Coordinates of C-alpha atoms in Angstrom, one line a residue:
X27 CA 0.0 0.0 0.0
X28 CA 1.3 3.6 -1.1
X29 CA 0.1 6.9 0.0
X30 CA 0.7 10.0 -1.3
X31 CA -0.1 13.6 -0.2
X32 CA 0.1 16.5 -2.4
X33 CA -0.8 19.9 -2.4
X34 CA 1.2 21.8 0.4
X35 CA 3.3 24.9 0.0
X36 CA 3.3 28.2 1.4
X37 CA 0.7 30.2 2.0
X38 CA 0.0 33.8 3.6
X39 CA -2.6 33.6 6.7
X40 CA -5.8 33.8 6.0
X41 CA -5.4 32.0 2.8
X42 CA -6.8 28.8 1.7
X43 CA -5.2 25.6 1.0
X44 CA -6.2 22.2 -0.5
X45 CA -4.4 18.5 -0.2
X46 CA -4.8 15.6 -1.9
X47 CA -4.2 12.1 -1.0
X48 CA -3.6 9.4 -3.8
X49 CA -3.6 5.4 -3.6
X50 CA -2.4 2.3 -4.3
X51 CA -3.2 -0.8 -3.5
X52 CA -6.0 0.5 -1.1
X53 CA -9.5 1.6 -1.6
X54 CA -10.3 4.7 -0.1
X55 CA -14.3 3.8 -0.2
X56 CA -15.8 2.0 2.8
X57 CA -12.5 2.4 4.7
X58 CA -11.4 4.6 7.6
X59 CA -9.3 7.4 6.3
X60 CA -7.9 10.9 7.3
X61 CA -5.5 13.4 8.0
X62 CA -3.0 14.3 11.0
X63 CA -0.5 17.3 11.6
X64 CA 3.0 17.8 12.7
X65 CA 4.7 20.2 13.8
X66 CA 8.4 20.4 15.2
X67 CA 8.0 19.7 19.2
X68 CA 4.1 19.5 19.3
X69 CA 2.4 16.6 19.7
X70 CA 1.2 15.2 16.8
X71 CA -2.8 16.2 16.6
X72 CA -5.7 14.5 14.1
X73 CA -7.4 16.8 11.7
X74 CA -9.8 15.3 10.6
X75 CA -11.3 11.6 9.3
X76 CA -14.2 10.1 7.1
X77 CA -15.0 6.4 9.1
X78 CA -16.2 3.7 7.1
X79 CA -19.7 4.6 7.2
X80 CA -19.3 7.6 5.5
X81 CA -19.1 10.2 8.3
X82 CA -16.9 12.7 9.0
X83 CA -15.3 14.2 12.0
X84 CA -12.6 17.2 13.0
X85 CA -11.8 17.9 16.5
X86 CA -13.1 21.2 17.9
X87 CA -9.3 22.6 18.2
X88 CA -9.8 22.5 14.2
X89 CA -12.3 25.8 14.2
X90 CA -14.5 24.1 11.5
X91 CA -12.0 25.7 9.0
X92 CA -11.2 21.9 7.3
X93 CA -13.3 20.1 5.6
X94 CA -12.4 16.4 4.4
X95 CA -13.7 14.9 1.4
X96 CA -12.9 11.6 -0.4
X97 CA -13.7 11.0 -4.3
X98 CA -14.5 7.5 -4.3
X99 CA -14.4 7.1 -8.5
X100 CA -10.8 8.6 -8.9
X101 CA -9.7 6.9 -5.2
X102 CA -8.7 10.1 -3.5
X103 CA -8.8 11.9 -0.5
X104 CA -8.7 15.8 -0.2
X105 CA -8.5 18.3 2.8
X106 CA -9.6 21.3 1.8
X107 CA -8.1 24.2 4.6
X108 CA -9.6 27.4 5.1
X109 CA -8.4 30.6 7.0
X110 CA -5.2 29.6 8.0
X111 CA -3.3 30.5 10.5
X112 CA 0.7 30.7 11.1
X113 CA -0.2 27.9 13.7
X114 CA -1.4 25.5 11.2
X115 CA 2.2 24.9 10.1
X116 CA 3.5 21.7 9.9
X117 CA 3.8 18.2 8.1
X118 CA 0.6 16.9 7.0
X119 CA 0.0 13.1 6.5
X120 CA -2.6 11.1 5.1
X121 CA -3.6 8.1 6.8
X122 CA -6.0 5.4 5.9
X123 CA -6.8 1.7 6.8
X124 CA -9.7 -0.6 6.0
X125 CA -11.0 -1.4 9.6
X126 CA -8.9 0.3 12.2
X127 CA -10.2 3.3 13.5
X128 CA -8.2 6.7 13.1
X129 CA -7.4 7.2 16.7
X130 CA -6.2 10.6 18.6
X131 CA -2.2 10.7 19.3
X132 CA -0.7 10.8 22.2
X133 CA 3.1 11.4 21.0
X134 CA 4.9 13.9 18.8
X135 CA 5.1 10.8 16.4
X136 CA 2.1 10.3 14.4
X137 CA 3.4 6.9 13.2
X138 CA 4.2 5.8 16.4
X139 CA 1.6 7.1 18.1
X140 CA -1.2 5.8 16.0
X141 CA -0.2 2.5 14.6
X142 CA -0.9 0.0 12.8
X143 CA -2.3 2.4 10.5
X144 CA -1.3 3.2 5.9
X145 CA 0.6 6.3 5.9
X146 CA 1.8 8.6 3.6
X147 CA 5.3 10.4 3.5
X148 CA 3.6 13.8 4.4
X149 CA 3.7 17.0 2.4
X150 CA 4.5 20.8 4.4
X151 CA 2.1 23.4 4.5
X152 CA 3.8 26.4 6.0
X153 CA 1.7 29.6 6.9
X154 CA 2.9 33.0 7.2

Protein backbone atom coordinates (compact mmCIF):
# COMPACT_ATOMS: atom_id res chain seq x y z
CA UNK A 1 0.00 0.00 0.00
CA UNK A 2 1.32 3.61 -1.12
CA UNK A 3 0.07 6.89 -0.01
CA UNK A 4 0.66 9.97 -1.33
CA UNK A 5 -0.14 13.58 -0.16
CA UNK A 6 0.13 16.53 -2.41
CA UNK A 7 -0.84 19.92 -2.40
CA UNK A 8 1.20 21.79 0.39
CA UNK A 9 3.28 24.88 -0.03
CA UNK A 10 3.32 28.16 1.39
CA UNK A 11 0.66 30.17 2.04
CA UNK A 12 -0.01 33.80 3.59
CA UNK A 13 -2.58 33.56 6.74
CA UNK A 14 -5.84 33.83 5.96
CA UNK A 15 -5.37 32.04 2.77
CA UNK A 16 -6.80 28.76 1.73
CA UNK A 17 -5.25 25.60 0.98
CA UNK A 18 -6.16 22.24 -0.46
CA UNK A 19 -4.38 18.51 -0.17
CA UNK A 20 -4.78 15.55 -1.88
CA UNK A 21 -4.15 12.06 -1.02
CA UNK A 22 -3.64 9.40 -3.83
CA UNK A 23 -3.55 5.38 -3.63
CA UNK A 24 -2.38 2.33 -4.32
CA UNK A 25 -3.19 -0.83 -3.50
CA UNK A 26 -5.96 0.47 -1.09
CA UNK A 27 -9.51 1.60 -1.62
CA UNK A 28 -10.35 4.75 -0.08
CA UNK A 29 -14.26 3.76 -0.18
CA UNK A 30 -15.83 1.98 2.80
CA UNK A 31 -12.46 2.43 4.72
CA UNK A 32 -11.42 4.64 7.59
CA UNK A 33 -9.26 7.44 6.29
CA UNK A 34 -7.92 10.89 7.27
CA UNK A 35 -5.47 13.38 8.05
CA UNK A 36 -3.03 14.27 11.02
CA UNK A 37 -0.46 17.26 11.64
CA UNK A 38 3.01 17.76 12.74
CA UNK A 39 4.70 20.20 13.78
CA UNK A 40 8.42 20.37 15.18
CA UNK A 41 8.03 19.68 19.20
CA UNK A 42 4.12 19.49 19.27
CA UNK A 43 2.45 16.63 19.67
CA UNK A 44 1.20 15.22 16.77
CA UNK A 45 -2.75 16.17 16.55
CA UNK A 46 -5.72 14.50 14.14
CA UNK A 47 -7.40 16.81 11.68
CA UNK A 48 -9.84 15.27 10.61
CA UNK A 49 -11.31 11.65 9.32
CA UNK A 50 -14.20 10.13 7.06
CA UNK A 51 -15.05 6.40 9.11
CA UNK A 52 -16.18 3.73 7.05
CA UNK A 53 -19.67 4.64 7.18
CA UNK A 54 -19.32 7.63 5.53
CA UNK A 55 -19.06 10.16 8.27
CA UNK A 56 -16.94 12.72 8.98
CA UNK A 57 -15.25 14.23 12.03
CA UNK A 58 -12.58 17.18 13.04
CA UNK A 59 -11.76 17.90 16.45
CA UNK A 60 -13.12 21.17 17.90
CA UNK A 61 -9.32 22.62 18.21
CA UNK A 62 -9.83 22.46 14.20
CA UNK A 63 -12.30 25.84 14.24
CA UNK A 64 -14.52 24.13 11.53
CA UNK A 65 -11.98 25.70 9.05
CA UNK A 66 -11.22 21.93 7.34
CA UNK A 67 -13.32 20.07 5.55
CA UNK A 68 -12.42 16.40 4.42
CA UNK A 69 -13.67 14.87 1.41
CA UNK A 70 -12.93 11.62 -0.43
CA UNK A 71 -13.69 11.05 -4.27
CA UNK A 72 -14.52 7.46 -4.28
CA UNK A 73 -14.41 7.11 -8.53
CA UNK A 74 -10.78 8.63 -8.93
CA UNK A 75 -9.74 6.87 -5.18
CA UNK A 76 -8.70 10.08 -3.53
CA UNK A 77 -8.75 11.86 -0.46
CA UNK A 78 -8.75 15.82 -0.23
CA UNK A 79 -8.45 18.33 2.78
CA UNK A 80 -9.63 21.35 1.77
CA UNK A 81 -8.15 24.17 4.65
CA UNK A 82 -9.55 27.40 5.08
CA UNK A 83 -8.36 30.60 7.03
CA UNK A 84 -5.20 29.61 8.04
CA UNK A 85 -3.27 30.45 10.53
CA UNK A 86 0.67 30.66 11.10
CA UNK A 87 -0.16 27.91 13.75
CA UNK A 88 -1.43 25.47 11.18
CA UNK A 89 2.16 24.88 10.08
CA UNK A 90 3.48 21.72 9.88
CA UNK A 91 3.80 18.23 8.06
CA UNK A 92 0.59 16.85 7.02
CA UNK A 93 -0.03 13.12 6.51
CA UNK A 94 -2.57 11.09 5.07
CA UNK A 95 -3.60 8.06 6.80
CA UNK A 96 -6.03 5.43 5.89
CA UNK A 97 -6.84 1.74 6.85
CA UNK A 98 -9.74 -0.63 5.97
CA UNK A 99 -10.98 -1.38 9.59
CA UNK A 100 -8.86 0.33 12.19
CA UNK A 101 -10.17 3.32 13.46
CA UNK A 102 -8.18 6.70 13.08
CA UNK A 103 -7.37 7.22 16.66
CA UNK A 104 -6.19 10.61 18.62
CA UNK A 105 -2.25 10.66 19.27
CA UNK A 106 -0.66 10.76 22.18
CA UNK A 107 3.10 11.41 21.05
CA UNK A 108 4.88 13.91 18.76
CA UNK A 109 5.06 10.78 16.37
CA UNK A 110 2.12 10.28 14.38
CA UNK A 111 3.44 6.86 13.16
CA UNK A 112 4.21 5.79 16.36
CA UNK A 113 1.61 7.15 18.07
CA UNK A 114 -1.16 5.81 16.00
CA UNK A 115 -0.21 2.53 14.61
CA UNK A 116 -0.92 0.04 12.84
CA UNK A 117 -2.34 2.44 10.49
CA UNK A 118 -1.34 3.19 5.88
CA UNK A 119 0.63 6.28 5.95
CA UNK A 120 1.79 8.56 3.59
CA UNK A 121 5.33 10.41 3.53
CA UNK A 122 3.62 13.80 4.42
CA UNK A 123 3.67 17.00 2.38
CA UNK A 124 4.50 20.76 4.35
CA UNK A 125 2.12 23.40 4.53
CA UNK A 126 3.75 26.38 6.00
CA UNK A 127 1.68 29.61 6.92
CA UNK A 128 2.93 32.96 7.17
Amino acid sequence: VQLVESGGGSVQAGGSLTLSCTASDFTFKNSNVGWYRQAPGNLCELVSTINDDGDTYSPDSMEGRFTISQDDAKNTMSLQMHTLKPEDTATYYCAAHPHRILLEPTSTNCQQSVTGLYWGQGTQVTVS
